mmCIF file of C-alpha atoms and ligand atoms in Angstrom:
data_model
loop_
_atom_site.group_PDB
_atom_site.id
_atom_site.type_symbol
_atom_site.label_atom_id
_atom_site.label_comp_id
_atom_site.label_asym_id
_atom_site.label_seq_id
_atom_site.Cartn_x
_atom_site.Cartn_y
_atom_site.Cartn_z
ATOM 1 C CA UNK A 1 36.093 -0.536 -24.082
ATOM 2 C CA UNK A 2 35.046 -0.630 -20.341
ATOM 3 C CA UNK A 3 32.956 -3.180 -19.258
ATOM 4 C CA UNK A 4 30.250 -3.258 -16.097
ATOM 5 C CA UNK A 5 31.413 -7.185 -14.498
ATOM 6 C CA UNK A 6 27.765 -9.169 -14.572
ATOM 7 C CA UNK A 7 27.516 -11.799 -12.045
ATOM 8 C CA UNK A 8 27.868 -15.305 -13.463
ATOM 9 C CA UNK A 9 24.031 -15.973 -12.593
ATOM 10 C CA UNK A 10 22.815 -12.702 -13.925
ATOM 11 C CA UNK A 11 24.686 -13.255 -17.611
ATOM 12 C CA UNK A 12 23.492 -16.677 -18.321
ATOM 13 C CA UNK A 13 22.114 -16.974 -21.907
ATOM 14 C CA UNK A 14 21.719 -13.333 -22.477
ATOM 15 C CA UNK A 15 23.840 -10.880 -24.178
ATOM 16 C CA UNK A 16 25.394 -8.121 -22.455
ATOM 17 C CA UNK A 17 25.202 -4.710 -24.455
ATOM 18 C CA UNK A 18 28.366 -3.543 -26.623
ATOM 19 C CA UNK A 19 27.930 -0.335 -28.821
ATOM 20 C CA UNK A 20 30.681 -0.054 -31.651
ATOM 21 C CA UNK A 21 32.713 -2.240 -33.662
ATOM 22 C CA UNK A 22 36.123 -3.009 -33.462
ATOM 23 C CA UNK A 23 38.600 -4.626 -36.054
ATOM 24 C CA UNK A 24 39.427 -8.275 -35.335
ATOM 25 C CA UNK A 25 43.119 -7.690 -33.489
ATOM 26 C CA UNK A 26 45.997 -10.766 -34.939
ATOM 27 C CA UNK A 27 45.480 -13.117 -32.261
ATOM 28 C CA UNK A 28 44.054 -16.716 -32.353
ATOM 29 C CA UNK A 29 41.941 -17.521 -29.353
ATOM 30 C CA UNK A 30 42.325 -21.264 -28.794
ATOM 31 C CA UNK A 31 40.305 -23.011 -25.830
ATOM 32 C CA UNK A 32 40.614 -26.884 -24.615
ATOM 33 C CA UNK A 33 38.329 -28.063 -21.757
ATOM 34 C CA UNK A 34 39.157 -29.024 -18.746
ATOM 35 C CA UNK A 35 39.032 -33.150 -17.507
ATOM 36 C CA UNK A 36 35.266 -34.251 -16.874
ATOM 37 C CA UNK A 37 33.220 -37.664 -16.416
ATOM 38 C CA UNK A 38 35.527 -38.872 -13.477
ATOM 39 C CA UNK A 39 39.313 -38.690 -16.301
ATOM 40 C CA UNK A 40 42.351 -37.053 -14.841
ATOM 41 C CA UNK A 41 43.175 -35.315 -18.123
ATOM 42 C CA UNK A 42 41.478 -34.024 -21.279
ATOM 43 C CA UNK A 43 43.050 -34.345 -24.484
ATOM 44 C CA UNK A 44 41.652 -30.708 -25.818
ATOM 45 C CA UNK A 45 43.770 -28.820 -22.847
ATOM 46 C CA UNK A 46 46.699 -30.779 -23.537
ATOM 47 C CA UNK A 47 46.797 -30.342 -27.245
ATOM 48 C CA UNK A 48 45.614 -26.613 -27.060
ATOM 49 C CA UNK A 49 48.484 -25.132 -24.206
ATOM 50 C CA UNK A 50 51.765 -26.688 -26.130
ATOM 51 C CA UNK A 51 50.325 -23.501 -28.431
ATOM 52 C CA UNK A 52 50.083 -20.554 -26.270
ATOM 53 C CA UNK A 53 52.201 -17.349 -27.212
ATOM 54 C CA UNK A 54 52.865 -19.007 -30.483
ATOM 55 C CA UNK A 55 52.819 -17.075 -34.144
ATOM 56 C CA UNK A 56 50.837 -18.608 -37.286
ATOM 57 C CA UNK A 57 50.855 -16.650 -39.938
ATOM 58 C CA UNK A 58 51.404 -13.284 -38.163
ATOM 59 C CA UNK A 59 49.181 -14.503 -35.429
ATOM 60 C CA UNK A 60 49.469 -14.746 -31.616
ATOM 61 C CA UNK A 61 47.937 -17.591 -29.984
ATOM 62 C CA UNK A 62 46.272 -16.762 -26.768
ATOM 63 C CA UNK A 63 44.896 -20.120 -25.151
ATOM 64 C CA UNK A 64 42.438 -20.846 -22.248
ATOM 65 C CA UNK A 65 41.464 -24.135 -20.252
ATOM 66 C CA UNK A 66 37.374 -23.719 -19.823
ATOM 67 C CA UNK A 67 35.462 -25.431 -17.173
ATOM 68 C CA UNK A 68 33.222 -28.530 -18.718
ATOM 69 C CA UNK A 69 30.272 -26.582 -17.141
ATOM 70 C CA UNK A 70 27.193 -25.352 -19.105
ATOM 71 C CA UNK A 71 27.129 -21.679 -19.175
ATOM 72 C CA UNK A 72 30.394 -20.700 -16.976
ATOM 73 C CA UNK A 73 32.444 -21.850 -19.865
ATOM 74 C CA UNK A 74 30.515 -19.850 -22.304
ATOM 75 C CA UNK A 75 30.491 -16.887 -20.409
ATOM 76 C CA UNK A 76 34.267 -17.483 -19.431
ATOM 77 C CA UNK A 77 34.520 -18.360 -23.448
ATOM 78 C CA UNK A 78 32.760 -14.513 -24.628
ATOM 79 C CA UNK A 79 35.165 -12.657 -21.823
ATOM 80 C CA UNK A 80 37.929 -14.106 -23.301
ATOM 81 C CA UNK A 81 36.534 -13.062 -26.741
ATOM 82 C CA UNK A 82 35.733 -9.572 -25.558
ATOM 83 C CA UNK A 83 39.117 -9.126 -23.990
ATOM 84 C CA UNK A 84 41.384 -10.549 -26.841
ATOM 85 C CA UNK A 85 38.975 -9.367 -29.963
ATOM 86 C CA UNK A 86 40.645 -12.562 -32.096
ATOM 87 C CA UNK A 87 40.472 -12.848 -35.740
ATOM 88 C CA UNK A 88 39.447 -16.495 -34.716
ATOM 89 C CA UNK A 89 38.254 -18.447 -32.202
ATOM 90 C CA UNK A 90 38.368 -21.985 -32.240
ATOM 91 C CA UNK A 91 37.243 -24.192 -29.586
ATOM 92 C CA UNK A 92 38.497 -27.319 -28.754
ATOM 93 C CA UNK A 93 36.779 -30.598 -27.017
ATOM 94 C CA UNK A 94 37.659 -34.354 -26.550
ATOM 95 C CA UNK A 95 35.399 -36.713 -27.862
ATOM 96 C CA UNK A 96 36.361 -40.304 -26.714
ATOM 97 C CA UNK A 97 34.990 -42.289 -29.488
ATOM 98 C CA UNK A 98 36.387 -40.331 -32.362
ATOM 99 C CA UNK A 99 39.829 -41.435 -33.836
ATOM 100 C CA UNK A 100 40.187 -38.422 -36.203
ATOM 101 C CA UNK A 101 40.475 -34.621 -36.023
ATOM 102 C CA UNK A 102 36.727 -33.989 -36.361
ATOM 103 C CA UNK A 103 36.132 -30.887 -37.593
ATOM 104 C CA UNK A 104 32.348 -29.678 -36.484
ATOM 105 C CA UNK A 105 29.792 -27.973 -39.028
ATOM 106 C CA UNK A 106 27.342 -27.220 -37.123
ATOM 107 C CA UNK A 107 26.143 -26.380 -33.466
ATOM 108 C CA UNK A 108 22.323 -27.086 -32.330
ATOM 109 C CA UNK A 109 20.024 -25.389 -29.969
ATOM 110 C CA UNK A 110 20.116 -28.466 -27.726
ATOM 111 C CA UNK A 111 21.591 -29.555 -24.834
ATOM 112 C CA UNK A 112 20.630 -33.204 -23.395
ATOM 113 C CA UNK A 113 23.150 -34.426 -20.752
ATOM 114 C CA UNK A 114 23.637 -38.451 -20.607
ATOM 115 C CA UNK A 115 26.686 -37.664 -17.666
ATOM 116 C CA UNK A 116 26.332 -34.384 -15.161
ATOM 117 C CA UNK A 117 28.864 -31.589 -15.875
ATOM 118 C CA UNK A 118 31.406 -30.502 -13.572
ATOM 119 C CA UNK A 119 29.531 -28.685 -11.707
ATOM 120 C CA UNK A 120 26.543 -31.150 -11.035
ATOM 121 C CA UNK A 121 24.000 -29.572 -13.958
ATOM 122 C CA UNK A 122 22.617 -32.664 -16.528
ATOM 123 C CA UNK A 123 20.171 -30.756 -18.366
ATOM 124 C CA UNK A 124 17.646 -32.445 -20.838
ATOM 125 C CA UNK A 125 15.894 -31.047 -23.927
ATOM 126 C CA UNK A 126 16.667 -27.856 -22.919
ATOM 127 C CA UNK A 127 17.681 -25.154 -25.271
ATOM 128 C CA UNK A 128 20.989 -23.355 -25.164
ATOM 129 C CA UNK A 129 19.478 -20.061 -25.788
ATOM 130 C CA UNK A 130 15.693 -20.026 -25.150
ATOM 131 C CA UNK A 131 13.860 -18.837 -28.543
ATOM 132 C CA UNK A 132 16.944 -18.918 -30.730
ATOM 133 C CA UNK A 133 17.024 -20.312 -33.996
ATOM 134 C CA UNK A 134 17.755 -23.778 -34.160
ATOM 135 C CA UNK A 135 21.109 -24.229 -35.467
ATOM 136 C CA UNK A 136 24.358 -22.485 -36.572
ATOM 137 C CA UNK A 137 27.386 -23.424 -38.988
ATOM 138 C CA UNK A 138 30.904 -23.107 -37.885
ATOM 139 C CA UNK A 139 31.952 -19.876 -39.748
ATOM 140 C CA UNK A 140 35.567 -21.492 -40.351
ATOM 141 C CA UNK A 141 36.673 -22.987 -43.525
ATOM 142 C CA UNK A 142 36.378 -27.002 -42.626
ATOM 143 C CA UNK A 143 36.842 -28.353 -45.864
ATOM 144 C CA UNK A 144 39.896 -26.308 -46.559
ATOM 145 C CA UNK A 145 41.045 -27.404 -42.929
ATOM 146 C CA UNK A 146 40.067 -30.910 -44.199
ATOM 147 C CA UNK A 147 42.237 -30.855 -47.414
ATOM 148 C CA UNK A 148 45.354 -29.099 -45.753
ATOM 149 C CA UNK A 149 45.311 -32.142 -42.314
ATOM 150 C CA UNK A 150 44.464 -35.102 -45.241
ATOM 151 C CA UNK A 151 47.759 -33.421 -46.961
ATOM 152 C CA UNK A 152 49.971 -33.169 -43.699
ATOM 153 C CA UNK A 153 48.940 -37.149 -43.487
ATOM 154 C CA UNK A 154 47.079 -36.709 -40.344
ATOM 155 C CA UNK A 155 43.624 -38.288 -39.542
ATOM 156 C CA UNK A 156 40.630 -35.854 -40.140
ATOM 157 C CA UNK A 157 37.433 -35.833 -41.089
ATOM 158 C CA UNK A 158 33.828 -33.356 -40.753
ATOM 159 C CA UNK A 159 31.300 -33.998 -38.211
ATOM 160 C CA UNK A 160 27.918 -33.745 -38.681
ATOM 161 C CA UNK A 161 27.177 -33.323 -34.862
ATOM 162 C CA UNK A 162 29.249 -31.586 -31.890
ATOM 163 C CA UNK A 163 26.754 -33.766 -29.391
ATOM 164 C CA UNK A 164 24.050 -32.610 -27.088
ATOM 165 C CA UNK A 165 26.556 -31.826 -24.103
ATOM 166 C CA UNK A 166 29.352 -28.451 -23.044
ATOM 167 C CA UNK A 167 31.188 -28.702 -26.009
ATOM 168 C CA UNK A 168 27.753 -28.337 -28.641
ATOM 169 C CA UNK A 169 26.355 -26.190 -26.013
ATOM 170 C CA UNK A 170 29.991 -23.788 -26.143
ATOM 171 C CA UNK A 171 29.927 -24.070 -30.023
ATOM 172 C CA UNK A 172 26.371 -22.866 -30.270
ATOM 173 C CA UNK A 173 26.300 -20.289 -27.612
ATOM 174 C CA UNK A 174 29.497 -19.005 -29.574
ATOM 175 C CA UNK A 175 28.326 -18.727 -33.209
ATOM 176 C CA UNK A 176 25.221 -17.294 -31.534
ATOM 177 C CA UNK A 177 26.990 -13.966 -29.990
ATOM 178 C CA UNK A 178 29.186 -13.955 -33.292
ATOM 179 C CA UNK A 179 26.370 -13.466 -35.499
ATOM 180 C CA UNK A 180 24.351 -11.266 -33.124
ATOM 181 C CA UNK A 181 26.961 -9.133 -31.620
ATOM 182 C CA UNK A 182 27.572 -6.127 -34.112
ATOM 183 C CA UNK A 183 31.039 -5.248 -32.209
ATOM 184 C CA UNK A 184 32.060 -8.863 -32.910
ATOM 185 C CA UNK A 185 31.323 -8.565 -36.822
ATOM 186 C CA UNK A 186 34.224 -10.183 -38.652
ATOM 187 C CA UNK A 187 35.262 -13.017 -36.414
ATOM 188 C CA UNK A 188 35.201 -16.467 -37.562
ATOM 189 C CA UNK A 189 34.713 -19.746 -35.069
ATOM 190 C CA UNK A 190 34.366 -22.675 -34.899
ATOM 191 C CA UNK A 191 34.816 -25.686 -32.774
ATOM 192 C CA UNK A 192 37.219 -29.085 -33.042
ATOM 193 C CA UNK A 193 36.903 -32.011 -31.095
ATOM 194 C CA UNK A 194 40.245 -34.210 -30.641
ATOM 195 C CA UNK A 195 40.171 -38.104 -29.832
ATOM 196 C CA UNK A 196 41.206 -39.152 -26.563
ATOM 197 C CA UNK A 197 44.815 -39.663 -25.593
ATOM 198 C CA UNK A 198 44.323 -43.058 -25.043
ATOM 199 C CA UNK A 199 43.239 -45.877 -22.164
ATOM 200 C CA UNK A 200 41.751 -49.243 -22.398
ATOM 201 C CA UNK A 201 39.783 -49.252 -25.487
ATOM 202 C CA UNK A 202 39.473 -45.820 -26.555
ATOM 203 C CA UNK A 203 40.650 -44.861 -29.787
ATOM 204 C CA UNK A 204 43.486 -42.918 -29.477
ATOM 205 C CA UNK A 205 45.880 -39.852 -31.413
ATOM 206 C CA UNK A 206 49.296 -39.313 -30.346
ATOM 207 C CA UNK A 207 49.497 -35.418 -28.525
ATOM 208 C CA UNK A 208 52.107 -34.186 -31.041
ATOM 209 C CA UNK A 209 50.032 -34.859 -33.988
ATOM 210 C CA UNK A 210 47.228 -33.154 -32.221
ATOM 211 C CA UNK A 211 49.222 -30.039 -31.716
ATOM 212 C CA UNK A 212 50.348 -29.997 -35.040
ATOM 213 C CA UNK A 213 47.017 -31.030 -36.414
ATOM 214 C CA UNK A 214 45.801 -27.439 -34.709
ATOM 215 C CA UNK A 215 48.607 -25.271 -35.837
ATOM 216 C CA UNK A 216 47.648 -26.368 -39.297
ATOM 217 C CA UNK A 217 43.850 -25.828 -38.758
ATOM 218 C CA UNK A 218 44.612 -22.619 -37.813
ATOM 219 C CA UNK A 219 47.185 -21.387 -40.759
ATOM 220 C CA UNK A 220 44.389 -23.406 -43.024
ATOM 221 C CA UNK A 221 41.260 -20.708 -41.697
ATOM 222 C CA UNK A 222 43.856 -17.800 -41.234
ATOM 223 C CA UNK A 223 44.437 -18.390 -44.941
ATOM 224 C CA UNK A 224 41.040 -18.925 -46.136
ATOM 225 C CA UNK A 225 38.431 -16.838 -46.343
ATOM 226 C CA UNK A 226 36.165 -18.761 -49.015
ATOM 227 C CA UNK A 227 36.054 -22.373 -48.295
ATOM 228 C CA UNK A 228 36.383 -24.703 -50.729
ATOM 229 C CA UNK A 229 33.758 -27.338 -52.340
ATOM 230 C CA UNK A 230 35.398 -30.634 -51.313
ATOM 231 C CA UNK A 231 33.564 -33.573 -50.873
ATOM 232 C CA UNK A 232 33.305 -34.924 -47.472
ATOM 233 C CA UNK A 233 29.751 -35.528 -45.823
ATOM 234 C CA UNK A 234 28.429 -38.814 -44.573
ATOM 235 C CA UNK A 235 25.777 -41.202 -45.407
ATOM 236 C CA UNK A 236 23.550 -41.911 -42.499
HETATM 237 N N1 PCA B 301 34.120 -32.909 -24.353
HETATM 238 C C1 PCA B 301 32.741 -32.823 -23.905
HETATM 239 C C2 PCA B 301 32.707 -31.636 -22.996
HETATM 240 C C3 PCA B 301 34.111 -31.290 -22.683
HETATM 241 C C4 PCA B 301 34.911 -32.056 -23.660
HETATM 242 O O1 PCA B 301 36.121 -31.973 -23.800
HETATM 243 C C5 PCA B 301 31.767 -32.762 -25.071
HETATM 244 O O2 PCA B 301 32.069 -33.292 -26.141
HETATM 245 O O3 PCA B 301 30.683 -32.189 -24.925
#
């Protein structure tokens, strides 16, 4: 499929116009973000490369390091979609005050900056796609992702909320040109944040058992299609 480039500033929040449909290809597309709020590294990056070029259940995994910028990393984010045409896409964030796998269920029309982004932007109350609806689920299978981390003996849990900031903003914006995008019928996302690698006072996961944690979120969605019922919400 050919493709007229859009500048960066032209594309932001809208969709650009694809025709036909195309079968999901066998590749994973796995993204980690890239250091923000004045840290040297970013636990989602570091987790997510250790997997590039690597085969889960007849599946190549293609990653990419996004920019924590609203809008260039979703529009970096949907190229990479375009171009790779993944059965999957799951994105991947660090979220400093988490000690588990958090698996995210839904994304929100919201974005509310408490730090700037890397490129300067802190926007507030502002929607991630003007007029849209307000919210999406993750279309991957978190409680079966859930049940098959709990039974590798690694710490995970759901989350009831991605935040206000890139990584809600790159969820929603995602599951948004998923479900509109007729040539994009078929693929599943998602999004995962990962607790920090560690520091003074910040709850902490060791990287290997983040890299395995996402090879077996991704064999757990590659091998289910229907989730399953499994209690695991939260009281407020
Ligand atoms: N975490 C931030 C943005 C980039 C990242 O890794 C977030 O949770 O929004």
């Amino acid at each position: 499929m050919l493709r007229k480039p859009v500048a960066p500033s032209a594309q932001q929040g809208r969709l650009a116009p694809v025709s036909h449909r195309a079968t999901p290809r066998a590749t994973v597309l796995l993204t980690g973000f890239a250091p923000f709020g004045g840290e040297t590294l970013n636990s989602s990056w570091e987790a997510v490369q250790a997997l590039q070029g690597e085969q889960i259940a007849g599946h190549t995994v293609v990653c990419a390091e996004l920019p924590t910028v609203f809008y260039v990393s979703l529009e970096q984010l949907m190229n990479l979609v375009r171009e790779n045409h993944p059965a999957l896409v799951i994105c991947v964030g660090q979220a400093s005050n988490r000690q588990a796998i958090s698996l995210e269920r839904i994304a929100i029309n919201i974005a509310d900056a408490r730090i700037p982004d890397n490129a300067g932007a802190q926007p507030i109350d502002k929607p991630v796609v003007s007029g849209a609806q307000p919210a999406y689920f993750s279309s991957l299978p978190i409680k079966a992702m859930l049940r098959d981390l709990s039974a590798a003996g690694l710490p995970a849990e759901i989350s009831q909320s991605a935040g206000t900031f890139v990584c809600n903003h790159l969820f929603y914006g995602l599951m948004h040109d998923l479900e509109r995008r007729r040539a994009l019928t078929g693929v599943r996302g998602g999004f995962i944040h990962l607790p920090a690698l560690g520091g003074a006072g910040t709850p902490a996961m060791a990287l290997q058992d983040m890299q395995q944690g996402l090879r077996i979120a991704i064999a757990s969605a590659l091998a289910t299609t229907r989730d399953v019922k499994l209690a695991a919400g939260a009281t407020a």
